[in-house]
CSV table of C-alpha atoms in Angstrom, one decimal:
chain,number,residue,atom,x,y,z
H,1163,PHE,CA,0.0,0.0,0.0
H,1164,THR,CA,2.9,2.4,0.8
H,1165,ALA,CA,4.4,1.8,-2.7
H,1166,LEU,CA,1.0,2.3,-4.3
H,1167,CYS,CA,0.5,5.7,-2.6
H,1168,GLU,CA,3.8,6.8,-4.1
H,1169,GLN,CA,2.5,6.1,-7.6
H,1170,LEU,CA,-0.9,7.8,-7.2
H,1171,SER,CA,-2.3,11.2,-6.4
H,1172,PRO,CA,-4.1,11.7,-3.1
H,1173,SER,CA,-7.5,11.8,-4.8
H,1174,ALA,CA,-6.7,8.6,-6.7
H,1175,VAL,CA,-5.7,6.8,-3.5
H,1176,VAL,CA,-9.0,7.8,-1.9
H,1177,LYS,CA,-10.9,6.6,-4.9
H,1178,PHE,CA,-9.0,3.3,-4.9
H,1179,LEU,CA,-9.5,2.7,-1.2
H,1180,ASN,CA,-13.2,3.5,-1.3
H,1181,HIS,CA,-13.7,1.1,-4.2
H,1182,TYR,CA,-11.5,-1.6,-2.6
H,1183,PHE,CA,-13.3,-1.3,0.8
H,1184,THR,CA,-16.7,-1.6,-0.9
H,1185,THR,CA,-15.6,-4.7,-2.8
H,1186,MET,CA,-14.1,-6.4,0.3
H,1187,SER,CA,-17.0,-5.4,2.7
H,1188,GLU,CA,-19.8,-7.0,0.7
H,1189,PRO,CA,-18.7,-10.6,1.4
H,1190,ILE,CA,-18.4,-9.9,5.1
H,1191,ARG,CA,-21.9,-8.5,5.3
H,1192,ALA,CA,-23.3,-11.3,3.1
H,1193,HIS,CA,-21.8,-13.9,5.5
H,1194,LYS,CA,-23.3,-12.2,8.6
H,1195,GLY,CA,-20.0,-10.6,9.7
H,1196,ILE,CA,-19.6,-7.2,11.4
H,1197,ILE,CA,-17.1,-4.7,10.1
H,1198,ASP,CA,-15.2,-3.4,13.1
H,1199,LYS,CA,-13.0,-0.8,11.4
H,1200,PHE,CA,-10.8,0.1,8.5
H,1201,ILE,CA,-7.1,0.5,9.5
H,1202,GLY,CA,-5.2,2.1,6.7
H,1203,ASP,CA,-5.7,-0.4,3.8
H,1204,ALA,CA,-6.9,-3.2,6.1
H,1205,VAL,CA,-10.4,-4.4,7.0
H,1206,MET,CA,-11.1,-5.8,10.4
H,1207,ALA,CA,-14.2,-7.8,11.0
H,1208,PHE,CA,-15.7,-10.2,13.5
H,1209,TRP,CA,-18.4,-12.8,13.8
H,1210,GLY,CA,-20.4,-13.2,17.0
H,1211,PRO,CA,-23.8,-13.3,18.7
H,1212,PRO,CA,-26.5,-12.1,18.2
H,1213,PHE,CA,-25.6,-11.6,14.6
H,1214,SER,CA,-24.7,-15.2,13.8
H,1215,PRO,CA,-25.0,-18.6,15.6
H,1216,GLU,CA,-21.9,-19.6,17.6
H,1217,THR,CA,-21.5,-22.9,15.7
H,1218,GLU,CA,-21.2,-21.1,12.4
H,1219,HIS,CA,-18.7,-18.3,13.2
H,1220,ALA,CA,-15.6,-20.0,11.8
H,1221,ILE,CA,-17.4,-21.3,8.7
H,1222,LEU,CA,-18.9,-17.9,7.9
H,1223,ALA,CA,-15.5,-16.2,8.3
H,1224,CYS,CA,-13.8,-18.7,6.0
H,1225,ASN,CA,-16.6,-18.3,3.4
H,1226,ALA,CA,-16.3,-14.6,3.5
H,1227,ALA,CA,-12.5,-14.8,3.0
H,1228,LEU,CA,-12.8,-17.1,0.1
H,1229,ASP,CA,-15.5,-14.8,-1.4
H,1230,GLN,CA,-13.2,-11.8,-1.0
H,1231,ARG,CA,-10.4,-13.7,-2.7
H,1232,ALA,CA,-12.7,-14.4,-5.7
H,1233,ARG,CA,-13.8,-10.8,-5.9
H,1234,LEU,CA,-10.2,-9.6,-5.9
H,1235,ILE,CA,-9.9,-10.9,-9.5
H,1236,THR,CA,-12.8,-8.7,-10.6
H,1237,PHE,CA,-11.4,-5.8,-8.6
H,1238,ARG,CA,-8.1,-6.1,-10.5
H,1239,GLN,CA,-9.9,-6.1,-13.8
H,1240,MET,CA,-11.8,-2.9,-12.8
H,1241,LEU,CA,-8.6,-1.0,-11.8
H,1242,PRO,CA,-8.1,0.8,-15.2
H,1243,ASP,CA,-11.5,2.4,-14.9
H,1244,VAL,CA,-11.1,3.1,-11.1
H,1245,LEU,CA,-7.7,4.8,-11.5
H,1246,GLY,CA,-8.1,6.1,-15.0
H,1247,ILE,CA,-4.9,4.5,-16.2
H,1248,ARG,CA,-4.2,1.6,-18.5
H,1249,LYS,CA,-0.4,1.1,-18.2
H,1250,GLY,CA,1.8,0.6,-15.1
H,1251,LEU,CA,-1.1,-0.6,-13.0
H,1252,PRO,CA,-0.1,-1.6,-9.5
H,1253,GLU,CA,-0.2,-5.3,-8.6
H,1254,ILE,CA,-2.9,-5.8,-6.0
H,1255,ASN,CA,-2.8,-8.7,-3.6
H,1256,VAL,CA,-4.2,-9.2,-0.1
H,1257,ARG,CA,-3.3,-11.3,3.0
H,1258,MET,CA,-5.9,-12.5,5.5
H,1259,GLY,CA,-5.7,-14.0,9.0
H,1260,ILE,CA,-8.6,-15.7,10.8
H,1261,ALA,CA,-8.6,-16.8,14.4
H,1262,THR,CA,-11.5,-18.2,16.6
H,1263,GLY,CA,-11.8,-17.8,20.3
H,1264,ASP,CA,-13.0,-15.7,23.2
H,1265,VAL,CA,-12.9,-11.9,22.8
H,1266,THR,CA,-14.1,-8.9,24.7
H,1267,VAL,CA,-16.8,-7.0,22.9
H,1268,GLY,CA,-18.1,-3.5,23.8
H,1269,SER,CA,-17.9,0.2,23.5
H,1270,ILE,CA,-14.3,1.0,24.2
H,1271,GLY,CA,-12.5,4.4,24.1
H,1272,SER,CA,-12.2,7.6,26.0
H,1273,ASP,CA,-14.8,9.6,27.9
H,1274,SER,CA,-15.6,11.6,24.7
H,1275,THR,CA,-15.1,9.1,21.9
H,1276,LYS,CA,-15.9,5.4,21.9
H,1277,SER,CA,-16.3,2.7,19.3
H,1278,TYR,CA,-18.0,-0.7,19.4
H,1279,THR,CA,-15.1,-3.1,18.9
H,1280,VAL,CA,-13.5,-6.4,19.9
H,1281,ILE,CA,-10.2,-6.8,21.8
H,1282,GLY,CA,-8.3,-9.7,23.2
H,1283,ASP,CA,-5.8,-12.5,22.5
H,1284,THR,CA,-7.8,-13.9,19.6
H,1285,VAL,CA,-7.9,-10.6,17.9
H,1286,ASN,CA,-4.1,-10.2,18.3
H,1287,LEU,CA,-3.6,-13.8,16.9
H,1288,ALA,CA,-5.7,-13.0,13.8
H,1289,SER,CA,-3.4,-10.0,13.1
H,1290,ARG,CA,-0.3,-12.1,13.6
H,1291,LEU,CA,-1.6,-14.7,11.2
H,1292,GLU,CA,-2.3,-12.1,8.6
H,1293,ALA,CA,1.3,-10.9,8.8
H,1294,ALA,CA,2.6,-14.5,8.8
H,1295,ASN,CA,1.5,-15.0,5.2
H,1296,LYS,CA,4.6,-13.0,4.2
H,1297,GLN,CA,6.9,-15.8,5.6
H,1298,TYR,CA,4.9,-18.7,4.1
H,1299,GLY,CA,4.1,-17.2,0.7
H,1300,THR,CA,0.4,-17.7,1.4
H,1301,ARG,CA,-2.7,-15.4,1.3
H,1302,LEU,CA,-5.1,-17.0,3.8
H,1303,ILE,CA,-4.0,-18.4,7.2
H,1304,ILE,CA,-6.4,-19.7,9.8
H,1305,SER,CA,-5.8,-20.8,13.4
H,1306,GLU,CA,-6.3,-24.4,14.6
H,1307,GLU,CA,-9.5,-23.5,16.4
H,1308,THR,CA,-10.9,-22.1,13.2
H,1309,TRP,CA,-9.8,-25.2,11.3
H,1310,LYS,CA,-11.5,-27.5,13.9
H,1311,LEU,CA,-14.8,-25.8,13.4
H,1312,ALA,CA,-14.7,-25.4,9.6
H,1313,ARG,CA,-12.7,-28.4,8.3
H,1314,ASN,CA,-15.8,-30.3,7.2
H,1315,VAL,CA,-16.7,-27.6,4.6
H,1316,VAL,CA,-13.3,-26.2,3.5
H,1317,GLU,CA,-10.1,-27.6,2.2
H,1318,THR,CA,-6.9,-26.6,4.1
H,1319,ARG,CA,-3.2,-27.4,4.2
H,1320,GLU,CA,-1.4,-27.6,7.6
H,1321,LEU,CA,1.5,-25.1,7.4
H,1322,ASP,CA,3.4,-25.2,10.6
H,1323,CYS,CA,3.3,-24.9,14.4
H,1324,ILE,CA,4.5,-21.4,15.3
H,1325,ARG,CA,4.8,-19.2,18.4
H,1326,VAL,CA,3.6,-15.7,17.5
H,1327,VAL,CA,4.5,-12.5,19.3
H,1328,GLY,CA,2.5,-12.1,22.5
H,1329,LYS,CA,1.7,-15.8,23.0
H,1330,SER,CA,3.7,-18.1,25.1
H,1331,GLU,CA,2.3,-21.3,23.6
H,1332,ALA,CA,2.8,-22.4,19.9
H,1333,VAL,CA,-0.2,-22.6,17.7
H,1334,ARG,CA,-0.9,-24.8,14.7
H,1335,ILE,CA,-1.7,-22.8,11.5
H,1336,PHE,CA,-3.4,-23.8,8.3
H,1337,GLU,CA,-3.7,-22.4,4.8
H,1338,LEU,CA,-7.2,-22.0,3.6
H,1339,LEU,CA,-7.4,-23.4,0.1
H,1340,GLY,CA,-11.0,-23.4,-0.9
H,1341,HIS,CA,-14.4,-24.9,-0.4
H,1342,LYS,CA,-14.8,-28.7,-0.2
H,1343,GLY,CA,-15.3,-30.0,-3.8
H,1344,GLY,CA,-14.0,-26.7,-5.2
H,1345,VAL,CA,-10.2,-27.2,-5.1
H,1346,ASP,CA,-8.2,-28.7,-8.0
H,1347,ALA,CA,-7.2,-32.3,-7.5
H,1348,THR,CA,-3.6,-31.6,-8.4
H,1349,LEU,CA,-3.4,-29.0,-5.6
H,1350,LEU,CA,-5.0,-31.4,-3.1
H,1351,GLU,CA,-2.4,-34.0,-4.1
H,1352,LEU,CA,0.4,-31.5,-3.5
H,1353,ARG,CA,-1.3,-30.7,-0.1
H,1354,ASP,CA,-1.3,-34.3,0.9
H,1355,LYS,CA,2.4,-34.7,0.0
H,1356,PHE,CA,3.3,-31.6,1.9
H,1357,GLU,CA,1.4,-32.7,5.0
H,1358,GLU,CA,3.1,-36.1,4.8
H,1359,ALA,CA,6.5,-34.5,4.6
H,1360,LEU,CA,5.6,-32.2,7.5
H,1361,GLU,CA,4.7,-35.3,9.6
H,1362,HIS,CA,8.1,-36.9,8.7
H,1363,TYR,CA,9.9,-33.7,9.6
H,1364,ARG,CA,8.3,-33.6,13.0
H,1365,LYS,CA,9.2,-37.2,13.7
């Protein structure tokens, strides 16, 4: 995003962000998520009662992320019209992190300004997983708790067991590949070989 801002005028950056946030927000709302805030070029969202059933939070979050990934292709195609340029278009990619667990929800802030938001260890973990995509060359990383609740409807690849900043215990992490029945057989075969190698490595 920093490099993108260097290429564009301030008005073009605002136009780009508004269009991007609109594109990325729609899947969140469609899958019963709540947009918490926009942080620079990032979207923070959460799933919880009374907006969605507790048993569906992880599945809904994964579905929203996969929908966002699909819409990114359309967003890239629309960039020439959004920015008004045809050559030298910036390469747009996103990273996402999803974590499931207990959070504190409420109106938090100062005496004069408050916002309805979520805080806690699970929120921090999701942020760390988003950043971990850089090291693993991935785009969608989910926590073990998310994987446990959504694994019957999505395809994943176990990546590693890591200790993120701020947590004393290591966590298993998984790459979110796609919906069950919607992932190429070749990719699933590679996934199986990778996980087999990971098991040998741990032994």
